[in-house]
C-alpha atoms as a printed R data frame, in Angstrom:
    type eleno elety resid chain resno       x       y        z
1   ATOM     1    CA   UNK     A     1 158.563  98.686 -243.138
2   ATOM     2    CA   UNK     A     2 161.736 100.521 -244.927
3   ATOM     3    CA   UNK     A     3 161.972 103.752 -245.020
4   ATOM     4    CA   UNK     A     4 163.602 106.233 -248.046
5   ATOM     5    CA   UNK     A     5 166.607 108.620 -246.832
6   ATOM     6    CA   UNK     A     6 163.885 111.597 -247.509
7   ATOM     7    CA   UNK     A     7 162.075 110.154 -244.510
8   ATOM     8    CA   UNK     A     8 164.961 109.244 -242.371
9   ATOM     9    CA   UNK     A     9 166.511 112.843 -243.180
10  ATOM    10    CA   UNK     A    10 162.800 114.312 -241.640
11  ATOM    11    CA   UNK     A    11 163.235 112.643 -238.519
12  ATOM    12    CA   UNK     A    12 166.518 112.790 -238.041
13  ATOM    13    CA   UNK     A    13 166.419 116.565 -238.012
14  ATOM    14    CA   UNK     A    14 163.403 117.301 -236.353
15  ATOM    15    CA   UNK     A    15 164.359 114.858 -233.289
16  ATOM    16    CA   UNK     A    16 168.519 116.449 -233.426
17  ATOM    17    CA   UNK     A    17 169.493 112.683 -233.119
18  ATOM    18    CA   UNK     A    18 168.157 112.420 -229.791
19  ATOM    19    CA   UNK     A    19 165.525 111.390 -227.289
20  ATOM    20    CA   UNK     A    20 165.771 112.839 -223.539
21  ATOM    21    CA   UNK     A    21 164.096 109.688 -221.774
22  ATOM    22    CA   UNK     A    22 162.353 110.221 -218.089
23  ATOM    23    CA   UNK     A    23 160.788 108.012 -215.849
24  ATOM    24    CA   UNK     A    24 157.633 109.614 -213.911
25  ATOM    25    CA   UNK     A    25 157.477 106.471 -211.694
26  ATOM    26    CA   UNK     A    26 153.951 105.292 -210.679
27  ATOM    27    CA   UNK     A    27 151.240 108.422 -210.786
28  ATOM    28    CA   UNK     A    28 148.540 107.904 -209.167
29  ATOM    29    CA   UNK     A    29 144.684 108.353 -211.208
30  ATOM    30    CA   UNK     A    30 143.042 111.084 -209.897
31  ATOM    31    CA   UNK     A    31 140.987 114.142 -210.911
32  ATOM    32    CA   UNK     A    32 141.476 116.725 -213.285
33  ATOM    33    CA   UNK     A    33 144.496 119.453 -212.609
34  ATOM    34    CA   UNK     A    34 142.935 122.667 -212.124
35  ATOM    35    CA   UNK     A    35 146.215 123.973 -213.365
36  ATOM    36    CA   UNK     A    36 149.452 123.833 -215.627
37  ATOM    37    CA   UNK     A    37 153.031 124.163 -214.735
38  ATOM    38    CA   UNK     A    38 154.599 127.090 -216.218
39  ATOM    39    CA   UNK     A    39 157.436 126.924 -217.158
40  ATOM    40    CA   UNK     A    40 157.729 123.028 -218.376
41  ATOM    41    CA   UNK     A    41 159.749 120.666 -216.670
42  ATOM    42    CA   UNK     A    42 160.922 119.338 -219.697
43  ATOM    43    CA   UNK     A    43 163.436 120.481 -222.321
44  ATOM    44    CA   UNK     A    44 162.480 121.554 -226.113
45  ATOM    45    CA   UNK     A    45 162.600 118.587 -228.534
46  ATOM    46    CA   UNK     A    46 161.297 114.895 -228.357
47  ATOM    47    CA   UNK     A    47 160.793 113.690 -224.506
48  ATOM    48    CA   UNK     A    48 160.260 109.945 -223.995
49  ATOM    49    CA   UNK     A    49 158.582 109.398 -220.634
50  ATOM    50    CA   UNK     A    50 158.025 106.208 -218.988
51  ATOM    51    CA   UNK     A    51 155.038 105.666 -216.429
52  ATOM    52    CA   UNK     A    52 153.562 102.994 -214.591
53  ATOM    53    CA   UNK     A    53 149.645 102.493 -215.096
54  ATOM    54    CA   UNK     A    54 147.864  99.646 -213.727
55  ATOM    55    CA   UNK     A    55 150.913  97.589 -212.749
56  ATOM    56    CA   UNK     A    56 152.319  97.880 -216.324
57  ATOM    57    CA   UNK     A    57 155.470 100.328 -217.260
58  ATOM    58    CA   UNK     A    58 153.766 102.402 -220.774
59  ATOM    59    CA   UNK     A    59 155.782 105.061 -223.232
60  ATOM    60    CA   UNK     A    60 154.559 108.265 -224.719
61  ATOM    61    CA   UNK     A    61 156.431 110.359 -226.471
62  ATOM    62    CA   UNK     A    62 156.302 114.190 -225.555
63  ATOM    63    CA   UNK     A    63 157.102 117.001 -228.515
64  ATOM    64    CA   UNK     A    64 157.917 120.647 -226.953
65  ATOM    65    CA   UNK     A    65 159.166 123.399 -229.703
66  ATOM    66    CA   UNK     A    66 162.008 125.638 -228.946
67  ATOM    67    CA   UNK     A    67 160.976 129.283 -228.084
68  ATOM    68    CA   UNK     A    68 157.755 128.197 -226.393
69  ATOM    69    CA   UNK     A    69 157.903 131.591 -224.311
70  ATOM    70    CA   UNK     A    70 155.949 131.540 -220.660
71  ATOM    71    CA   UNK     A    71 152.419 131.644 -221.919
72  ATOM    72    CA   UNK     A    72 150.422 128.458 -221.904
73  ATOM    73    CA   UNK     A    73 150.189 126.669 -225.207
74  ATOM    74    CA   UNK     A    74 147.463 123.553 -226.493
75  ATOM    75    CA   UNK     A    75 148.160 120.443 -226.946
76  ATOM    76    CA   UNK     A    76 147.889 117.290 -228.804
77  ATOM    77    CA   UNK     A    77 147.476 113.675 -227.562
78  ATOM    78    CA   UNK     A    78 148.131 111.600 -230.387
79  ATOM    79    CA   UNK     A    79 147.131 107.669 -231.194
80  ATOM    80    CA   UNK     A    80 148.725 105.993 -233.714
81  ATOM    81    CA   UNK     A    81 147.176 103.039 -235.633
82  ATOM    82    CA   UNK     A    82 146.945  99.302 -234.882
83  ATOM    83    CA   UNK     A    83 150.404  98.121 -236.133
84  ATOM    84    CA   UNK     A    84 151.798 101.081 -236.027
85  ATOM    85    CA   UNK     A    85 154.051 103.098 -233.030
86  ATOM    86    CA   UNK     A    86 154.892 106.728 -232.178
87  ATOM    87    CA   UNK     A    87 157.897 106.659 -234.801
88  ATOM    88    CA   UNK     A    88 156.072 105.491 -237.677
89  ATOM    89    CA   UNK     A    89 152.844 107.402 -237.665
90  ATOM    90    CA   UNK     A    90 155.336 110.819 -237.435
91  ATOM    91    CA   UNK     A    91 156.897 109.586 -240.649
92  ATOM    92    CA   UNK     A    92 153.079 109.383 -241.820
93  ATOM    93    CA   UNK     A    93 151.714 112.622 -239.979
94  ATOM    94    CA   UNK     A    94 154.657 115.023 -239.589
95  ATOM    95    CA   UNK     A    95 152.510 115.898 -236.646
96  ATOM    96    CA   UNK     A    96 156.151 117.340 -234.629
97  ATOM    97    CA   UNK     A    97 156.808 119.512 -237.828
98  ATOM    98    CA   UNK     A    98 153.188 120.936 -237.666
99  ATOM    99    CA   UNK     A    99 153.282 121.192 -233.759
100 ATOM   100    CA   UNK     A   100 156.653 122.949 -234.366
101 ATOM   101    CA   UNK     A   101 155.264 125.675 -236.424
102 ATOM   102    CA   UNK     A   102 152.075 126.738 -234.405
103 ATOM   103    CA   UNK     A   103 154.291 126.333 -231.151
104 ATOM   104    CA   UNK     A   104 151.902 123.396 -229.865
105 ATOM   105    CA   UNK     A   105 152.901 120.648 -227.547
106 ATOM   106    CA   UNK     A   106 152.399 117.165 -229.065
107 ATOM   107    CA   UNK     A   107 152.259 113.708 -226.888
108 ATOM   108    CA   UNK     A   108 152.373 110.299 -229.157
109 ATOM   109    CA   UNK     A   109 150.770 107.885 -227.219
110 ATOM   110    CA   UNK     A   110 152.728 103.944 -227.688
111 ATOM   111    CA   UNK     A   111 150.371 101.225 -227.690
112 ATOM   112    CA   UNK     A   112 151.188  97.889 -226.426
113 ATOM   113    CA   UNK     A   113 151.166  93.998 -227.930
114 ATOM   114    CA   UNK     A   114 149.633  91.532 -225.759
115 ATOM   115    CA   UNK     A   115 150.819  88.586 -228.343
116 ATOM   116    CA   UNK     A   116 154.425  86.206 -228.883
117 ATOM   117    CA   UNK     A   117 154.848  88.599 -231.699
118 ATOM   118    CA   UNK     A   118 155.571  91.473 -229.557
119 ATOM   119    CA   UNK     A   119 155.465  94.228 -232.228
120 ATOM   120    CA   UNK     A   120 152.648  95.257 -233.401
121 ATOM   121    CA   UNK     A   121 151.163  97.650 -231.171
122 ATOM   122    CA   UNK     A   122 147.469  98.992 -230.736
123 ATOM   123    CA   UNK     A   123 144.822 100.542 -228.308
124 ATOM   124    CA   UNK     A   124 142.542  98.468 -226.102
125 ATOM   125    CA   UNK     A   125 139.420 100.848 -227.411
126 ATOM   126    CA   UNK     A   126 136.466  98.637 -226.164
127 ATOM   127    CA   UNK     A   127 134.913  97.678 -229.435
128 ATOM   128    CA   UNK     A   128 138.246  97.568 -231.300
129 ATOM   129    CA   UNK     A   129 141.755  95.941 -229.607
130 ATOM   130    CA   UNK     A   130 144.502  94.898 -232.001
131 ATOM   131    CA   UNK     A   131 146.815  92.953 -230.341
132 ATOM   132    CA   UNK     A   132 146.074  93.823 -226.848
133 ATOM   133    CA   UNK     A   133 143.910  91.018 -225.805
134 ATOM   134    CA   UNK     A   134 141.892  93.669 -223.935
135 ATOM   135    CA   UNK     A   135 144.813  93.108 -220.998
136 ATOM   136    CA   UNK     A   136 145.728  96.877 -220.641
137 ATOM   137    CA   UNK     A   137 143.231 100.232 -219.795
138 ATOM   138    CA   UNK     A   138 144.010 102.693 -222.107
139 ATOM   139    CA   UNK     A   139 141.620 104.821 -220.390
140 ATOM   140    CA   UNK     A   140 143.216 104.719 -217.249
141 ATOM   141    CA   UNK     A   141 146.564 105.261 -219.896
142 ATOM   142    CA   UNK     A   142 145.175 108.322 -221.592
143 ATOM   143    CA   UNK     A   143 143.620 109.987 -218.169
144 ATOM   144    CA   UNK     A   144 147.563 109.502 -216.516
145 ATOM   145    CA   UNK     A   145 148.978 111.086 -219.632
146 ATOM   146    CA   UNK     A   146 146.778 113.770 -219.412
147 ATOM   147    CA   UNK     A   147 147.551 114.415 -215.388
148 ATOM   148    CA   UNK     A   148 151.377 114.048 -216.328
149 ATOM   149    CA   UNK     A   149 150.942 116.743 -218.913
150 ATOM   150    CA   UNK     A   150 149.326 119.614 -216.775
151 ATOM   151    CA   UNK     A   151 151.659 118.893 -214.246
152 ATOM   152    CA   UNK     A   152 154.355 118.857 -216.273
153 ATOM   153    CA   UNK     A   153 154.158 121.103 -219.065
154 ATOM   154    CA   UNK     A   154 152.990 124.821 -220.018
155 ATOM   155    CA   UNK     A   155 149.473 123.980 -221.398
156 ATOM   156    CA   UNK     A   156 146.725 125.623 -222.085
157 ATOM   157    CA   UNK     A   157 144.344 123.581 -219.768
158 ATOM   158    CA   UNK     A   158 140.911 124.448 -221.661
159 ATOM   159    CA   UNK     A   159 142.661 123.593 -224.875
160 ATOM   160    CA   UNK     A   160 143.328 119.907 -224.937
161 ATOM   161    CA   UNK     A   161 142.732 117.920 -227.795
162 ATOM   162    CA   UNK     A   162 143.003 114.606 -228.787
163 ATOM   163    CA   UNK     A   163 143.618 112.767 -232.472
164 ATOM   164    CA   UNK     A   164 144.213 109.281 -233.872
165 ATOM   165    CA   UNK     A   165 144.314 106.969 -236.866
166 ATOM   166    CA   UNK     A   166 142.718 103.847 -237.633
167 ATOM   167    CA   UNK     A   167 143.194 101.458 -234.655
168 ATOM   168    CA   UNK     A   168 144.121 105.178 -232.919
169 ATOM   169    CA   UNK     A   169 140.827 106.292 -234.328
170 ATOM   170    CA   UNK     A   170 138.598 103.865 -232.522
171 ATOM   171    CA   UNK     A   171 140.237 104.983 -229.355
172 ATOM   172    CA   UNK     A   172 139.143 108.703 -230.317
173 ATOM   173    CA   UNK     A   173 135.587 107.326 -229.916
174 ATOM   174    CA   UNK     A   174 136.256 105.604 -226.522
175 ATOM   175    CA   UNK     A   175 137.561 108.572 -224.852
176 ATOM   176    CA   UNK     A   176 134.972 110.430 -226.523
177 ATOM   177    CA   UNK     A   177 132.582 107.876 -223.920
178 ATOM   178    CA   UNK     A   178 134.814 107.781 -221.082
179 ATOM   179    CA   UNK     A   179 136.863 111.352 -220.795
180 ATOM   180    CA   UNK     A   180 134.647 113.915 -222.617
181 ATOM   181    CA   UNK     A   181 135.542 116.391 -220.054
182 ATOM   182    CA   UNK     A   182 139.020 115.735 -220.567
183 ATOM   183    CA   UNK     A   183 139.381 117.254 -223.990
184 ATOM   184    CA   UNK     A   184 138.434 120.690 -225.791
185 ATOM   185    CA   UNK     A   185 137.852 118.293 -229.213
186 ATOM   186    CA   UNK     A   186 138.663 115.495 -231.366
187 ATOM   187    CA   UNK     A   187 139.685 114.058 -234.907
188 ATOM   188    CA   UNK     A   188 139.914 110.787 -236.436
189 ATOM   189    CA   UNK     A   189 141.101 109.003 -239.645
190 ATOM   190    CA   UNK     A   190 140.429 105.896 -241.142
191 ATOM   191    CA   UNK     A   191 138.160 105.053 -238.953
192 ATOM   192    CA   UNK     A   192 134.002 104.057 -238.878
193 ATOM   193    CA   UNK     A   193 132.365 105.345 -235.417
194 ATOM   194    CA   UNK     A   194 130.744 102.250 -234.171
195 ATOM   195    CA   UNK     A   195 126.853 102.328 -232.860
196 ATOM   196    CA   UNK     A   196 127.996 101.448 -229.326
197 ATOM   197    CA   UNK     A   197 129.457 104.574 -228.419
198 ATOM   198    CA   UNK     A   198 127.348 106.958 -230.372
199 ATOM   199    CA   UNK     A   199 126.823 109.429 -227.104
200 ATOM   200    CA   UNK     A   200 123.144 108.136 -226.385
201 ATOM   201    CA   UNK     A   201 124.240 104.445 -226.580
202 ATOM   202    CA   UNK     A   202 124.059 102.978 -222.952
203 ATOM   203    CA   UNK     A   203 127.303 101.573 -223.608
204 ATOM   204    CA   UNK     A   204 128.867 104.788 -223.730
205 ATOM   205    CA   UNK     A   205 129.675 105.593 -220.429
206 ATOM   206    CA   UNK     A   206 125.875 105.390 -219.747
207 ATOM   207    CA   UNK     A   207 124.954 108.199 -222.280
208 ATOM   208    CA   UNK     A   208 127.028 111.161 -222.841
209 ATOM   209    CA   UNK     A   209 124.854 114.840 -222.212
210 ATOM   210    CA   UNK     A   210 124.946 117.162 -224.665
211 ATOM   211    CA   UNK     A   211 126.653 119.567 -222.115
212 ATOM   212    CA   UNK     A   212 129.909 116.577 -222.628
213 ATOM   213    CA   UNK     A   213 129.549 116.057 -226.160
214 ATOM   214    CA   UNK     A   214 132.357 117.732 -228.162
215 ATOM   215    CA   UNK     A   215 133.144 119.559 -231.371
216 ATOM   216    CA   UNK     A   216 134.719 116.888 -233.845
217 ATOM   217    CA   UNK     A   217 137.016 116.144 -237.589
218 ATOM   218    CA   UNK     A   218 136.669 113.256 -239.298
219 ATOM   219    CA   UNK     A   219 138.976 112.627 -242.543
220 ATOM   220    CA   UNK     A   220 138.343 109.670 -244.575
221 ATOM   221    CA   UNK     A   221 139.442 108.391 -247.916
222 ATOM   222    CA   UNK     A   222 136.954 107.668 -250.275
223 ATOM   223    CA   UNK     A   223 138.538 103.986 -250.763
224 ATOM   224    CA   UNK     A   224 138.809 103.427 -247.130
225 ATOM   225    CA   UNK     A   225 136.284 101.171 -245.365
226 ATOM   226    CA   UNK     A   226 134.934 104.549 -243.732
227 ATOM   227    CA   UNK     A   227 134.344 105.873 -247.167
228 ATOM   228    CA   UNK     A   228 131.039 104.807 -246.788
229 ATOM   229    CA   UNK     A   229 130.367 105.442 -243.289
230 ATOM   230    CA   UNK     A   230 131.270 109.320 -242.450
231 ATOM   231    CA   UNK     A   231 128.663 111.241 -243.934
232 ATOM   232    CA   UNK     A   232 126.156 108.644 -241.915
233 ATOM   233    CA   UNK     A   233 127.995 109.722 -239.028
234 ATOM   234    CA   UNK     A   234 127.760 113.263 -239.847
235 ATOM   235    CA   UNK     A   235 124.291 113.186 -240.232
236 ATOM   236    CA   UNK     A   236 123.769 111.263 -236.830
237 ATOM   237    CA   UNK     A   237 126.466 113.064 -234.757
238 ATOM   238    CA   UNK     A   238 125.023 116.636 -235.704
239 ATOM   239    CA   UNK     A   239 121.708 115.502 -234.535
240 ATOM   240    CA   UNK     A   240 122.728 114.595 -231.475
241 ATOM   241    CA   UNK     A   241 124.874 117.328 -231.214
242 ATOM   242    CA   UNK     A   242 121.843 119.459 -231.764
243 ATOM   243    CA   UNK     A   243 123.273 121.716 -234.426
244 ATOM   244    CA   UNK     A   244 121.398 124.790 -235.797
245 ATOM   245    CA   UNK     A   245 122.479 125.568 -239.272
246 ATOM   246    CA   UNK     A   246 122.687 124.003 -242.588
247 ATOM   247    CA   UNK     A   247 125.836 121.901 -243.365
248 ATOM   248    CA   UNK     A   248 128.225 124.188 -245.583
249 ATOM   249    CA   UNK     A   249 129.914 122.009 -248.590
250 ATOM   250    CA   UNK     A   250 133.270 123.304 -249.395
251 ATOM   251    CA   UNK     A   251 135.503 121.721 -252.046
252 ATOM   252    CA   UNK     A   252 139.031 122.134 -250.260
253 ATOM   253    CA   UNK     A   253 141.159 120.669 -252.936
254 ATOM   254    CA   UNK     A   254 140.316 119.117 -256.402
255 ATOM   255    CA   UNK     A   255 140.672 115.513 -254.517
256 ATOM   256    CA   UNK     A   256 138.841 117.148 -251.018
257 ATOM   257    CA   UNK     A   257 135.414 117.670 -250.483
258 ATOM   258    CA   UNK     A   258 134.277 118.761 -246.340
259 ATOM   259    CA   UNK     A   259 131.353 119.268 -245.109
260 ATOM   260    CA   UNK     A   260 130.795 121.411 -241.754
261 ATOM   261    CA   UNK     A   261 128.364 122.797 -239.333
262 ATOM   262    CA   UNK     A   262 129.346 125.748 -236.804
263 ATOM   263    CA   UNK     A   263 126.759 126.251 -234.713
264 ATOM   264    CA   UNK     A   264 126.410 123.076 -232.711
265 ATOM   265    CA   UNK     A   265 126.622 122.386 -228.851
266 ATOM   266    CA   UNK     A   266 125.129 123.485 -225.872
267 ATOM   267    CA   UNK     A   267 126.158 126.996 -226.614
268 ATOM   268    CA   UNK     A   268 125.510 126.376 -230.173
269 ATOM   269    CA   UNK     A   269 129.409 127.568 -231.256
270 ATOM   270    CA   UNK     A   270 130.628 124.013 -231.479
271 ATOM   271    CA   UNK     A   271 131.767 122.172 -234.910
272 ATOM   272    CA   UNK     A   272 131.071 119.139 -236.255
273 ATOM   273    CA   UNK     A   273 132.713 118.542 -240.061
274 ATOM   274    CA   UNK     A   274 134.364 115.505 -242.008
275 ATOM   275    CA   UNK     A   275 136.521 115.644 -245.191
276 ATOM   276    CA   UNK     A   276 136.544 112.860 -247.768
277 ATOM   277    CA   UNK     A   277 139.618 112.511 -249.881
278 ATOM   278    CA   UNK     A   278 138.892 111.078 -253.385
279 ATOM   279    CA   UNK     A   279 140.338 107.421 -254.415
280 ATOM   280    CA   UNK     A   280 142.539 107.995 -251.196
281 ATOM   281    CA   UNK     A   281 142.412 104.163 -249.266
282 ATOM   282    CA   UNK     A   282 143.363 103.424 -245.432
283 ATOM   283    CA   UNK     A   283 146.131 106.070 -245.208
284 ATOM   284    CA   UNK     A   284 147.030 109.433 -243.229
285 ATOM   285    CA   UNK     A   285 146.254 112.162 -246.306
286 ATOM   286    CA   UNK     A   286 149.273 114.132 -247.357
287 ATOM   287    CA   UNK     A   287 151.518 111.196 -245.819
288 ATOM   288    CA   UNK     A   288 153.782 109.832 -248.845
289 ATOM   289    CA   UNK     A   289 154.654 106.781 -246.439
290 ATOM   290    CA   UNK     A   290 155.143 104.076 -244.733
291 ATOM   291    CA   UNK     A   291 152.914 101.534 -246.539
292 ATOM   292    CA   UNK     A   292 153.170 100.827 -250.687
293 ATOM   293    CA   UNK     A   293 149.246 101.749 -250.506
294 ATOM   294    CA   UNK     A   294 149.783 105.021 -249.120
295 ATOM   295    CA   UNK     A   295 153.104 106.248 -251.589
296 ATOM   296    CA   UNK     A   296 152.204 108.113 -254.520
297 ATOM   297    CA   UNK     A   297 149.098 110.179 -253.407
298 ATOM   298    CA   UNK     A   298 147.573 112.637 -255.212
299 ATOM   299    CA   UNK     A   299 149.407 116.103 -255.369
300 ATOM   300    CA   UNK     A   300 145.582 117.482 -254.335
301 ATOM   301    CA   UNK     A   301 145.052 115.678 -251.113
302 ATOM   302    CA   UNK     A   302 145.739 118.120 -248.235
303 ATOM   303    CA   UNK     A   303 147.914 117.357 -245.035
304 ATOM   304    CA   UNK     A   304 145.753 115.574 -242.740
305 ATOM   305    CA   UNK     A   305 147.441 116.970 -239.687
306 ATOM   306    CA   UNK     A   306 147.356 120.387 -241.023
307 ATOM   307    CA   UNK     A   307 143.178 120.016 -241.130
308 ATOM   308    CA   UNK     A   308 143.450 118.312 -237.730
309 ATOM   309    CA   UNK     A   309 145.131 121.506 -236.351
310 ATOM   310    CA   UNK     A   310 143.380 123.784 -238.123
311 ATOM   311    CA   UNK     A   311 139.987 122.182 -236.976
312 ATOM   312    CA   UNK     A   312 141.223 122.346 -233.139
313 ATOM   313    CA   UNK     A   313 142.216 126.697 -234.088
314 ATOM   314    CA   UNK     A   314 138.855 127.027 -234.698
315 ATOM   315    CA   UNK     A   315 138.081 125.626 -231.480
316 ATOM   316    CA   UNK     A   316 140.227 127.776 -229.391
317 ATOM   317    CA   UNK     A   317 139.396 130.771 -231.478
318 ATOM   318    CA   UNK     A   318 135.369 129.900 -230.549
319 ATOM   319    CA   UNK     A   319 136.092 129.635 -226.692
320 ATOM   320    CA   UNK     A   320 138.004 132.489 -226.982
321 ATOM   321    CA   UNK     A   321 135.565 134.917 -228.785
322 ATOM   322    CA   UNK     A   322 132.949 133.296 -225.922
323 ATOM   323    CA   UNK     A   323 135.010 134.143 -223.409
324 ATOM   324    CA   UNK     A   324 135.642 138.178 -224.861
325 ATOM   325    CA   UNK     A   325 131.576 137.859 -225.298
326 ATOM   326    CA   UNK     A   326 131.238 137.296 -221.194
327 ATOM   327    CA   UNK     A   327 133.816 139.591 -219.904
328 ATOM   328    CA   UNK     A   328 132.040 141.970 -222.576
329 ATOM   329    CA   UNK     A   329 128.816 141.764 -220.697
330 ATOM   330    CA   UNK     A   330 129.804 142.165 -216.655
C-alpha cells in the first residue's frame, strides 16, 4: 500500500523518527498483577518490545506520551486487521495522536503470518485466523502483553481496555471468552460477532457469567458486511447483559446514527452501544487511508478512535462515581 506525504508527515512526527526497541526475554504466563509499576520503565514515545510466547519471539508496539506525571493512567491494547500491522492501522486510526492527547498508554499488538508469503499478518481468534494457520495462541499473546504492561508501565490496573478492527475485531470477541477479567471494556470495527462466542455459547470459555461480561462499542459501516449484523447483536448482547433501560437513539453526525443503553451489568452501570456510519464500507471511520475504498469519506463520519476512547471515559467515569458511591456509604 503507498502512502501520501500527509500520512508519512503524521507518523513521522508523532514517532520523532524513532523506535526504542527492548527485548523482555521469555515471561512466563501467570496470574493477574495486583499492581502497576510507577514510574514506567520505559521512555515517552513509541517502544517496540520483543517477547517470547509459546516458543515463538512476537512484537507489540508500546505508545507512552510525554508528561505522563506519577499517577496511573489507562490503557489501550490494540489489534489491527487481517492484512494489516501496527504501522498501518496508526495511519488508519491515529490511535498514538488520540492516546497523546488524553495522556493514555497505547500497545499495538503485531500479528503473525503462518504462510510463504510472510506478510500479511492476522490474529489466531478461534473462529477467524487469517494467515496464521491456527499455529500461534494469541491468548496466551494478549494475557503476556497484559502482564508485561502492569509490570512495566504506570497503568491504571482497573482501567484496561482492549480494541480492534476487522480480523483485530474477531479477536475482541475471543478475549471477550477467554480474558473477561482481564479488561475494564471493549470495541470493535468491521466486524460481525459470531454465535460461538456469544457469552452463553459453550464454546465460549464454557459460558461467560454475567458478573464477567463487559460493557462494549461496536462501529460499523453501513456497507460493511456487519452492516447488517450489529443491531442483531445489540439486541442479543443487551439481553444477555441484562440491561434495564430503553436503548437511547442519538444521531451523532449527519452520516452517524448510535444507539446505547447505560444501565446494564451486574451493577446495572455498564454500557452496551454500536454506531453505524452511513454508505461507509470495511474501513476505520474518520481514517482517509490506506486502502482506495477507505479515501474520500464523508466529511460527517466521526473519528472512530475518538468514539472508542470516549466509550472507554465513560467507563472509568462509571467505576469511578461507584467507587465515590461506596466510600460515600462506610
Amino acid at each position: 500500500w503507498a502512502l501520501n506525504q500527509c500520512q508519512l508527515a503524521k507518523f513521522s512526527g508523532l514517532m520523532s523518527g524513532m523506535v526504542t526497541q527492548f527485548w523482555a526475554g521469555v515471561l512466563t504466563v501467570a496470574g493477574l498483577v495486583a499492581g502497576s509499576k510507577c514510574p514506567s520503565t520505559r521512555p515517552p514515545g513509541l517502544n517496540q518490545v520483543v517477547i517470547e510466547v509459546g516458543g515463538k519471539e512476537r512484537n507489540f508496539f508500546v505508545f507512552i506520551p510525554d508528561d505522563m506525571g506519577t499517577e496511573p493512567m489507562p490503557a489501550i491494547v490494540s489489534f489491527h486487521g487481517c492484512g494489516s500491522s501496527p504501522m498501518k492501522f496508526e495511519f488508519e486510526s491515529s490511535m498514538n495522536v488520540r492516546a497523546n492527547t488524553n495522556k493514555w498508554f497505547n500497545i499495538y499488538m503485531e500479528g503473525t503470518d503462518a504462510t510463504d508469503e510472510g506478510s500479511r499478518l492476522g490474529w489466531n481468534a478461534g473462529l477467524s485466523q487469517c494467515n496464521t494457520k491456527g499455529e500461534v495462541n494469541d491468548v496466551d499473546f494478549t494475557r503476556s502483553v497484559h502482564t508485561w504492561m502492569l509490570e512495566n508501565l504506570c497503568v491504571e490496573t482497573s482501567a484496561v481496555f482492549a480494541s480492534g478492527f476487522s480480523n483485530g475485531g474477531s479477536m475482541i470477541f475471543n478475549i471477550t471468552c477467554e480474558l473477561p477479567q482481564y479488561f475494564a471494556g471493549f470495541a470493535f470495527t468491521g466486524s460481525t460477532w459470531p454465535a460461538g462466542q456469544y457469552p452463553d455459547n459453550e464454546n465460549c470459555n464454557d459460558g461467560v457469567g454475567l458478573r464477567d461480561m463487559k460493557p462494549v462499542l461496536g462501529v460499523c459501516g453501513s456497507s460493511d458486511g456487519c452492516g447488517s449484523t450489529i443491531e442483531p447483536w445489540f439486541s442479543r448482547y443487551s439481553g444477555l447483559f441484562e440491561c434495564r433501560d430503553p436503548a437511547t437513539e442519538t444521531q451523532l453526525t449527519p452520516t452517524t446514527t448510535c444507539h446505547r443503553h447505560s444501565l446494564c451489568g451486574e451493577g446495572g452501570e455498564s454500557a452496551v452501544e454500536y454506531c453505524l456510519i452511513s454508505q461507509l464500507g470495511h474501513c476505520w471511520s474518520g481514517g482517509d487511508c490506506c486502502d482506495s475504498q477507505c479515501r474520500g469519506q464523508s466529511f460527517s463520519n466521526p473519528d472512530a478512535s475518538t468514539l472508542v476512547i470516549d466509550f472507554f471515559k465513560k467507563i472509568r467515569a462509571a467505576q469511578i462515581h461507584s467507587a465515590n458511591q461506596s466510600s460515600a456509604t462506610v
